[in-house]
């Protein structure tokens, strides 16, 4: 067969597509977070509140949607076929971009936009410990450890690592679903 009959599967880099869709997903997630915070849907005192769950589910939908659209675009760029590895590479690039933007945004948010949120979370943690019947010494020890984690830098790192791990797991699943192997030529 001629080379015109077989799609050129290796000549299109997944990086630009992954970066583009990762950037779009991160911006949409930031906008969602700003709207939710302004509307009072995010509750820093109760981690499992309905508003927090809704925002989390919407963020996962944004990530899944961006990865599906990015891999679909990359598959089209490859002539309608895409291996699992090629799809995963789109997801990897998108996830890396989302994690970096999450890191920067979380730091900016908790340092400048909502600096009181950290003290609100600390007070909620203290109240939960009191409700559990912990004594003052236990509470002070736990608050010292919690205080180490509850600052803009650490929250940013935890957010980025969470985005990276979650995004990679979702990328694996989406790449497995979106792959479309080229037909094997029986005459070869």
PDB file of C-alpha atoms in Angstrom:
ATOM      1  CA  UNK A   1       0.000   0.000   0.000  1.00  0.00           C
ATOM      2  CA  UNK A   2       1.112   3.559  -0.498  1.00  0.00           C
ATOM      3  CA  UNK A   3       1.941   5.873   2.356  1.00  0.00           C
ATOM      4  CA  UNK A   4      -1.165   7.895   1.530  1.00  0.00           C
ATOM      5  CA  UNK A   5      -3.357   5.029   2.728  1.00  0.00           C
ATOM      6  CA  UNK A   6      -1.882   4.853   6.232  1.00  0.00           C
ATOM      7  CA  UNK A   7      -2.320   7.683   8.680  1.00  0.00           C
ATOM      8  CA  UNK A   8       0.822   9.391   9.904  1.00  0.00           C
ATOM      9  CA  UNK A   9       0.392   8.746  13.597  1.00  0.00           C
ATOM     10  CA  UNK A  10       3.683  10.048  14.891  1.00  0.00           C
ATOM     11  CA  UNK A  11       4.014  13.431  13.226  1.00  0.00           C
ATOM     12  CA  UNK A  12       1.659  15.379  15.521  1.00  0.00           C
ATOM     13  CA  UNK A  13       2.855  16.328  18.976  1.00  0.00           C
ATOM     14  CA  UNK A  14       0.396  15.924  21.858  1.00  0.00           C
ATOM     15  CA  UNK A  15       2.000  18.825  23.741  1.00  0.00           C
ATOM     16  CA  UNK A  16       0.234  21.807  22.098  1.00  0.00           C
ATOM     17  CA  UNK A  17      -3.179  20.168  22.356  1.00  0.00           C
ATOM     18  CA  UNK A  18      -2.616  19.107  25.957  1.00  0.00           C
ATOM     19  CA  UNK A  19      -1.347  22.545  26.950  1.00  0.00           C
ATOM     20  CA  UNK A  20      -4.273  24.296  25.254  1.00  0.00           C
ATOM     21  CA  UNK A  21      -6.954  22.130  26.868  1.00  0.00           C
ATOM     22  CA  UNK A  22      -5.203  22.105  30.252  1.00  0.00           C
ATOM     23  CA  UNK A  23      -5.075  25.896  30.199  1.00  0.00           C
ATOM     24  CA  UNK A  24      -8.744  26.146  29.225  1.00  0.00           C
ATOM     25  CA  UNK A  25      -9.795  23.710  31.979  1.00  0.00           C
ATOM     26  CA  UNK A  26      -7.748  25.575  34.591  1.00  0.00           C
ATOM     27  CA  UNK A  27      -9.253  28.929  33.633  1.00  0.00           C
ATOM     28  CA  UNK A  28     -12.789  27.543  33.728  1.00  0.00           C
ATOM     29  CA  UNK A  29     -12.102  25.975  37.156  1.00  0.00           C
ATOM     30  CA  UNK A  30     -10.751  29.283  38.468  1.00  0.00           C
ATOM     31  CA  UNK A  31     -13.815  31.122  37.172  1.00  0.00           C
ATOM     32  CA  UNK A  32     -16.077  28.500  38.776  1.00  0.00           C
ATOM     33  CA  UNK A  33     -14.233  28.878  42.073  1.00  0.00           C
ATOM     34  CA  UNK A  34     -14.525  32.658  42.009  1.00  0.00           C
ATOM     35  CA  UNK A  35     -18.240  32.524  41.238  1.00  0.00           C
ATOM     36  CA  UNK A  36     -18.844  29.863  43.906  1.00  0.00           C
ATOM     37  CA  UNK A  37     -16.882  31.811  46.492  1.00  0.00           C
ATOM     38  CA  UNK A  38     -18.656  35.065  45.671  1.00  0.00           C
ATOM     39  CA  UNK A  39     -22.034  33.314  45.804  1.00  0.00           C
ATOM     40  CA  UNK A  40     -21.160  31.757  49.165  1.00  0.00           C
ATOM     41  CA  UNK A  41     -21.316  28.161  47.927  1.00  0.00           C
ATOM     42  CA  UNK A  42     -17.905  27.275  49.347  1.00  0.00           C
ATOM     43  CA  UNK A  43     -17.968  26.591  53.071  1.00  0.00           C
ATOM     44  CA  UNK A  44     -14.526  26.574  54.685  1.00  0.00           C
ATOM     45  CA  UNK A  45     -15.983  25.467  58.026  1.00  0.00           C
ATOM     46  CA  UNK A  46     -17.532  22.208  56.779  1.00  0.00           C
ATOM     47  CA  UNK A  47     -15.468  20.198  54.376  1.00  0.00           C
ATOM     48  CA  UNK A  48     -18.359  17.909  53.390  1.00  0.00           C
ATOM     49  CA  UNK A  49     -20.990  20.583  52.779  1.00  0.00           C
ATOM     50  CA  UNK A  50     -23.307  20.267  49.798  1.00  0.00           C
ATOM     51  CA  UNK A  51     -21.823  23.356  48.133  1.00  0.00           C
ATOM     52  CA  UNK A  52     -18.288  21.981  48.392  1.00  0.00           C
ATOM     53  CA  UNK A  53     -19.403  18.651  46.917  1.00  0.00           C
ATOM     54  CA  UNK A  54     -21.154  20.356  44.023  1.00  0.00           C
ATOM     55  CA  UNK A  55     -18.109  22.485  43.235  1.00  0.00           C
ATOM     56  CA  UNK A  56     -15.849  19.410  43.414  1.00  0.00           C
ATOM     57  CA  UNK A  57     -18.104  17.458  41.050  1.00  0.00           C
ATOM     58  CA  UNK A  58     -18.227  20.399  38.635  1.00  0.00           C
ATOM     59  CA  UNK A  59     -14.421  20.620  38.706  1.00  0.00           C
ATOM     60  CA  UNK A  60     -14.140  16.923  37.880  1.00  0.00           C
ATOM     61  CA  UNK A  61     -16.612  17.413  35.028  1.00  0.00           C
ATOM     62  CA  UNK A  62     -14.466  20.275  33.714  1.00  0.00           C
ATOM     63  CA  UNK A  63     -11.329  18.118  33.855  1.00  0.00           C
ATOM     64  CA  UNK A  64     -13.018  15.144  32.181  1.00  0.00           C
ATOM     65  CA  UNK A  65     -14.573  17.374  29.525  1.00  0.00           C
ATOM     66  CA  UNK A  66     -11.256  19.056  28.742  1.00  0.00           C
ATOM     67  CA  UNK A  67      -9.442  15.734  28.494  1.00  0.00           C
ATOM     68  CA  UNK A  68     -12.115  14.197  26.270  1.00  0.00           C
ATOM     69  CA  UNK A  69     -12.158  17.230  23.966  1.00  0.00           C
ATOM     70  CA  UNK A  70      -8.351  17.422  23.915  1.00  0.00           C
ATOM     71  CA  UNK A  71      -7.938  13.752  23.067  1.00  0.00           C
ATOM     72  CA  UNK A  72     -10.699  13.927  20.480  1.00  0.00           C
ATOM     73  CA  UNK A  73      -8.934  16.892  18.830  1.00  0.00           C
ATOM     74  CA  UNK A  74      -5.605  15.081  18.902  1.00  0.00           C
ATOM     75  CA  UNK A  75      -7.193  11.952  17.425  1.00  0.00           C
ATOM     76  CA  UNK A  76      -8.633  14.071  14.604  1.00  0.00           C
ATOM     77  CA  UNK A  77      -5.206  15.660  14.052  1.00  0.00           C
ATOM     78  CA  UNK A  78      -3.774  12.149  13.721  1.00  0.00           C
ATOM     79  CA  UNK A  79      -6.218  11.201  10.977  1.00  0.00           C
ATOM     80  CA  UNK A  80      -8.907   9.641  13.152  1.00  0.00           C
ATOM     81  CA  UNK A  81      -6.665   7.195  15.006  1.00  0.00           C
ATOM     82  CA  UNK A  82      -4.881   7.485  18.322  1.00  0.00           C
ATOM     83  CA  UNK A  83      -3.086   4.953  20.488  1.00  0.00           C
ATOM     84  CA  UNK A  84      -3.527   4.790  24.241  1.00  0.00           C
ATOM     85  CA  UNK A  85      -0.050   6.270  24.723  1.00  0.00           C
ATOM     86  CA  UNK A  86      -0.733   9.209  22.433  1.00  0.00           C
ATOM     87  CA  UNK A  87      -3.978   9.949  24.235  1.00  0.00           C
ATOM     88  CA  UNK A  88      -2.312   9.651  27.617  1.00  0.00           C
ATOM     89  CA  UNK A  89       0.386  12.109  26.549  1.00  0.00           C
ATOM     90  CA  UNK A  90      -2.313  14.698  25.761  1.00  0.00           C
ATOM     91  CA  UNK A  91      -3.743  14.056  29.224  1.00  0.00           C
ATOM     92  CA  UNK A  92      -0.301  14.272  30.815  1.00  0.00           C
ATOM     93  CA  UNK A  93       0.394  17.684  29.283  1.00  0.00           C
ATOM     94  CA  UNK A  94      -3.069  18.953  30.180  1.00  0.00           C
ATOM     95  CA  UNK A  95      -2.698  17.677  33.737  1.00  0.00           C
ATOM     96  CA  UNK A  96       0.737  19.265  34.145  1.00  0.00           C
ATOM     97  CA  UNK A  97      -0.611  22.629  33.026  1.00  0.00           C
ATOM     98  CA  UNK A  98      -3.644  22.323  35.316  1.00  0.00           C
ATOM     99  CA  UNK A  99      -1.387  21.406  38.274  1.00  0.00           C
ATOM    100  CA  UNK A 100       0.953  24.361  37.722  1.00  0.00           C
ATOM    101  CA  UNK A 101      -1.918  26.807  37.319  1.00  0.00           C
ATOM    102  CA  UNK A 102      -3.626  25.296  40.385  1.00  0.00           C
ATOM    103  CA  UNK A 103      -0.440  25.806  42.389  1.00  0.00           C
ATOM    104  CA  UNK A 104      -0.138  29.474  41.387  1.00  0.00           C
ATOM    105  CA  UNK A 105      -3.862  30.199  41.718  1.00  0.00           C
ATOM    106  CA  UNK A 106      -4.205  28.572  45.141  1.00  0.00           C
ATOM    107  CA  UNK A 107      -1.278  30.593  46.447  1.00  0.00           C
ATOM    108  CA  UNK A 108      -2.727  33.845  45.062  1.00  0.00           C
ATOM    109  CA  UNK A 109      -6.213  33.012  46.342  1.00  0.00           C
ATOM    110  CA  UNK A 110      -5.201  32.203  49.925  1.00  0.00           C
ATOM    111  CA  UNK A 111      -2.553  34.930  50.110  1.00  0.00           C
ATOM    112  CA  UNK A 112      -4.430  37.876  48.628  1.00  0.00           C
ATOM    113  CA  UNK A 113      -8.054  37.175  47.680  1.00  0.00           C
ATOM    114  CA  UNK A 114      -9.286  35.094  50.642  1.00  0.00           C
ATOM    115  CA  UNK A 115      -6.558  35.337  53.312  1.00  0.00           C
ATOM    116  CA  UNK A 116      -9.144  34.934  56.103  1.00  0.00           C
ATOM    117  CA  UNK A 117     -10.160  31.512  54.779  1.00  0.00           C
ATOM    118  CA  UNK A 118      -7.163  29.850  56.415  1.00  0.00           C
ATOM    119  CA  UNK A 119      -7.990  31.213  59.873  1.00  0.00           C
ATOM    120  CA  UNK A 120     -11.615  30.147  59.314  1.00  0.00           C
ATOM    121  CA  UNK A 121     -10.448  26.606  58.507  1.00  0.00           C
ATOM    122  CA  UNK A 122      -8.171  26.592  61.568  1.00  0.00           C
ATOM    123  CA  UNK A 123     -11.003  27.667  63.868  1.00  0.00           C
ATOM    124  CA  UNK A 124     -13.310  25.033  62.367  1.00  0.00           C
ATOM    125  CA  UNK A 125     -10.631  22.393  63.013  1.00  0.00           C
ATOM    126  CA  UNK A 126     -10.292  23.548  66.620  1.00  0.00           C
ATOM    127  CA  UNK A 127     -14.076  23.407  67.105  1.00  0.00           C
ATOM    128  CA  UNK A 128     -14.210  19.864  65.688  1.00  0.00           C
ATOM    129  CA  UNK A 129     -11.475  18.764  68.102  1.00  0.00           C
ATOM    130  CA  UNK A 130     -13.374  20.260  71.027  1.00  0.00           C
ATOM    131  CA  UNK A 131     -16.548  18.476  69.868  1.00  0.00           C
ATOM    132  CA  UNK A 132     -14.603  15.185  69.814  1.00  0.00           C
ATOM    133  CA  UNK A 133     -13.701  15.700  73.463  1.00  0.00           C
ATOM    134  CA  UNK A 134      -9.978  16.274  73.022  1.00  0.00           C
ATOM    135  CA  UNK A 135      -8.203  17.972  75.929  1.00  0.00           C
ATOM    136  CA  UNK A 136      -6.324  21.282  75.610  1.00  0.00           C
ATOM    137  CA  UNK A 137      -2.915  19.637  75.303  1.00  0.00           C
ATOM    138  CA  UNK A 138      -4.102  17.362  72.466  1.00  0.00           C
ATOM    139  CA  UNK A 139      -5.781  20.281  70.721  1.00  0.00           C
ATOM    140  CA  UNK A 140      -2.661  22.446  70.972  1.00  0.00           C
ATOM    141  CA  UNK A 141      -0.487  19.653  69.605  1.00  0.00           C
ATOM    142  CA  UNK A 142      -2.905  18.959  66.731  1.00  0.00           C
ATOM    143  CA  UNK A 143      -3.263  22.671  65.961  1.00  0.00           C
ATOM    144  CA  UNK A 144       0.513  23.042  65.804  1.00  0.00           C
ATOM    145  CA  UNK A 145       0.633  20.302  63.163  1.00  0.00           C
ATOM    146  CA  UNK A 146      -2.421  21.690  61.367  1.00  0.00           C
ATOM    147  CA  UNK A 147      -0.867  25.168  61.373  1.00  0.00           C
ATOM    148  CA  UNK A 148       2.178  23.785  59.588  1.00  0.00           C
ATOM    149  CA  UNK A 149      -0.066  22.573  56.768  1.00  0.00           C
ATOM    150  CA  UNK A 150      -2.515  25.495  56.697  1.00  0.00           C
ATOM    151  CA  UNK A 151      -0.624  28.222  54.913  1.00  0.00           C
ATOM    152  CA  UNK A 152      -0.806  29.415  51.308  1.00  0.00           C
ATOM    153  CA  UNK A 153       2.374  27.623  50.273  1.00  0.00           C
ATOM    154  CA  UNK A 154       1.442  24.203  51.632  1.00  0.00           C
ATOM    155  CA  UNK A 155      -2.175  24.475  50.479  1.00  0.00           C
ATOM    156  CA  UNK A 156      -0.833  25.306  47.002  1.00  0.00           C
ATOM    157  CA  UNK A 157       1.482  22.307  46.986  1.00  0.00           C
ATOM    158  CA  UNK A 158      -1.272  19.970  48.216  1.00  0.00           C
ATOM    159  CA  UNK A 159      -3.663  21.374  45.588  1.00  0.00           C
ATOM    160  CA  UNK A 160      -1.135  20.903  42.785  1.00  0.00           C
ATOM    161  CA  UNK A 161      -0.252  17.357  43.863  1.00  0.00           C
ATOM    162  CA  UNK A 162      -3.955  16.501  44.132  1.00  0.00           C
ATOM    163  CA  UNK A 163      -4.589  17.939  40.665  1.00  0.00           C
ATOM    164  CA  UNK A 164      -1.657  16.003  39.261  1.00  0.00           C
ATOM    165  CA  UNK A 165      -2.659  12.653  40.756  1.00  0.00           C
ATOM    166  CA  UNK A 166      -6.367  13.050  39.969  1.00  0.00           C
ATOM    167  CA  UNK A 167      -5.648  14.318  36.459  1.00  0.00           C
ATOM    168  CA  UNK A 168      -3.308  11.435  35.675  1.00  0.00           C
ATOM    169  CA  UNK A 169      -5.836   8.854  36.862  1.00  0.00           C
ATOM    170  CA  UNK A 170      -8.575  10.490  34.796  1.00  0.00           C
ATOM    171  CA  UNK A 171      -6.163  10.715  31.828  1.00  0.00           C
ATOM    172  CA  UNK A 172      -5.534   6.970  31.996  1.00  0.00           C
ATOM    173  CA  UNK A 173      -9.250   6.238  31.932  1.00  0.00           C
ATOM    174  CA  UNK A 174     -10.095   8.756  29.201  1.00  0.00           C
ATOM    175  CA  UNK A 175      -7.150   7.626  27.023  1.00  0.00           C
ATOM    176  CA  UNK A 176      -8.317   4.012  27.310  1.00  0.00           C
ATOM    177  CA  UNK A 177     -11.795   5.035  26.179  1.00  0.00           C
ATOM    178  CA  UNK A 178     -10.731   7.500  23.468  1.00  0.00           C
ATOM    179  CA  UNK A 179      -8.077   5.376  21.776  1.00  0.00           C
ATOM    180  CA  UNK A 180      -8.817   4.204  18.272  1.00  0.00           C
ATOM    181  CA  UNK A 181      -6.218   1.921  16.791  1.00  0.00           C
ATOM    182  CA  UNK A 182      -5.615   2.059  13.062  1.00  0.00           C
ATOM    183  CA  UNK A 183      -6.785  -0.929  11.046  1.00  0.00           C
ATOM    184  CA  UNK A 184      -4.166  -3.600  10.558  1.00  0.00           C
ATOM    185  CA  UNK A 185      -3.413  -4.131   6.876  1.00  0.00           C
ATOM    186  CA  UNK A 186      -3.748  -7.872   6.252  1.00  0.00           C
ATOM    187  CA  UNK A 187      -1.661  -7.659   3.025  1.00  0.00           C
ATOM    188  CA  UNK A 188       1.468  -6.626   4.903  1.00  0.00           C
TER     189      UNK A 188
END
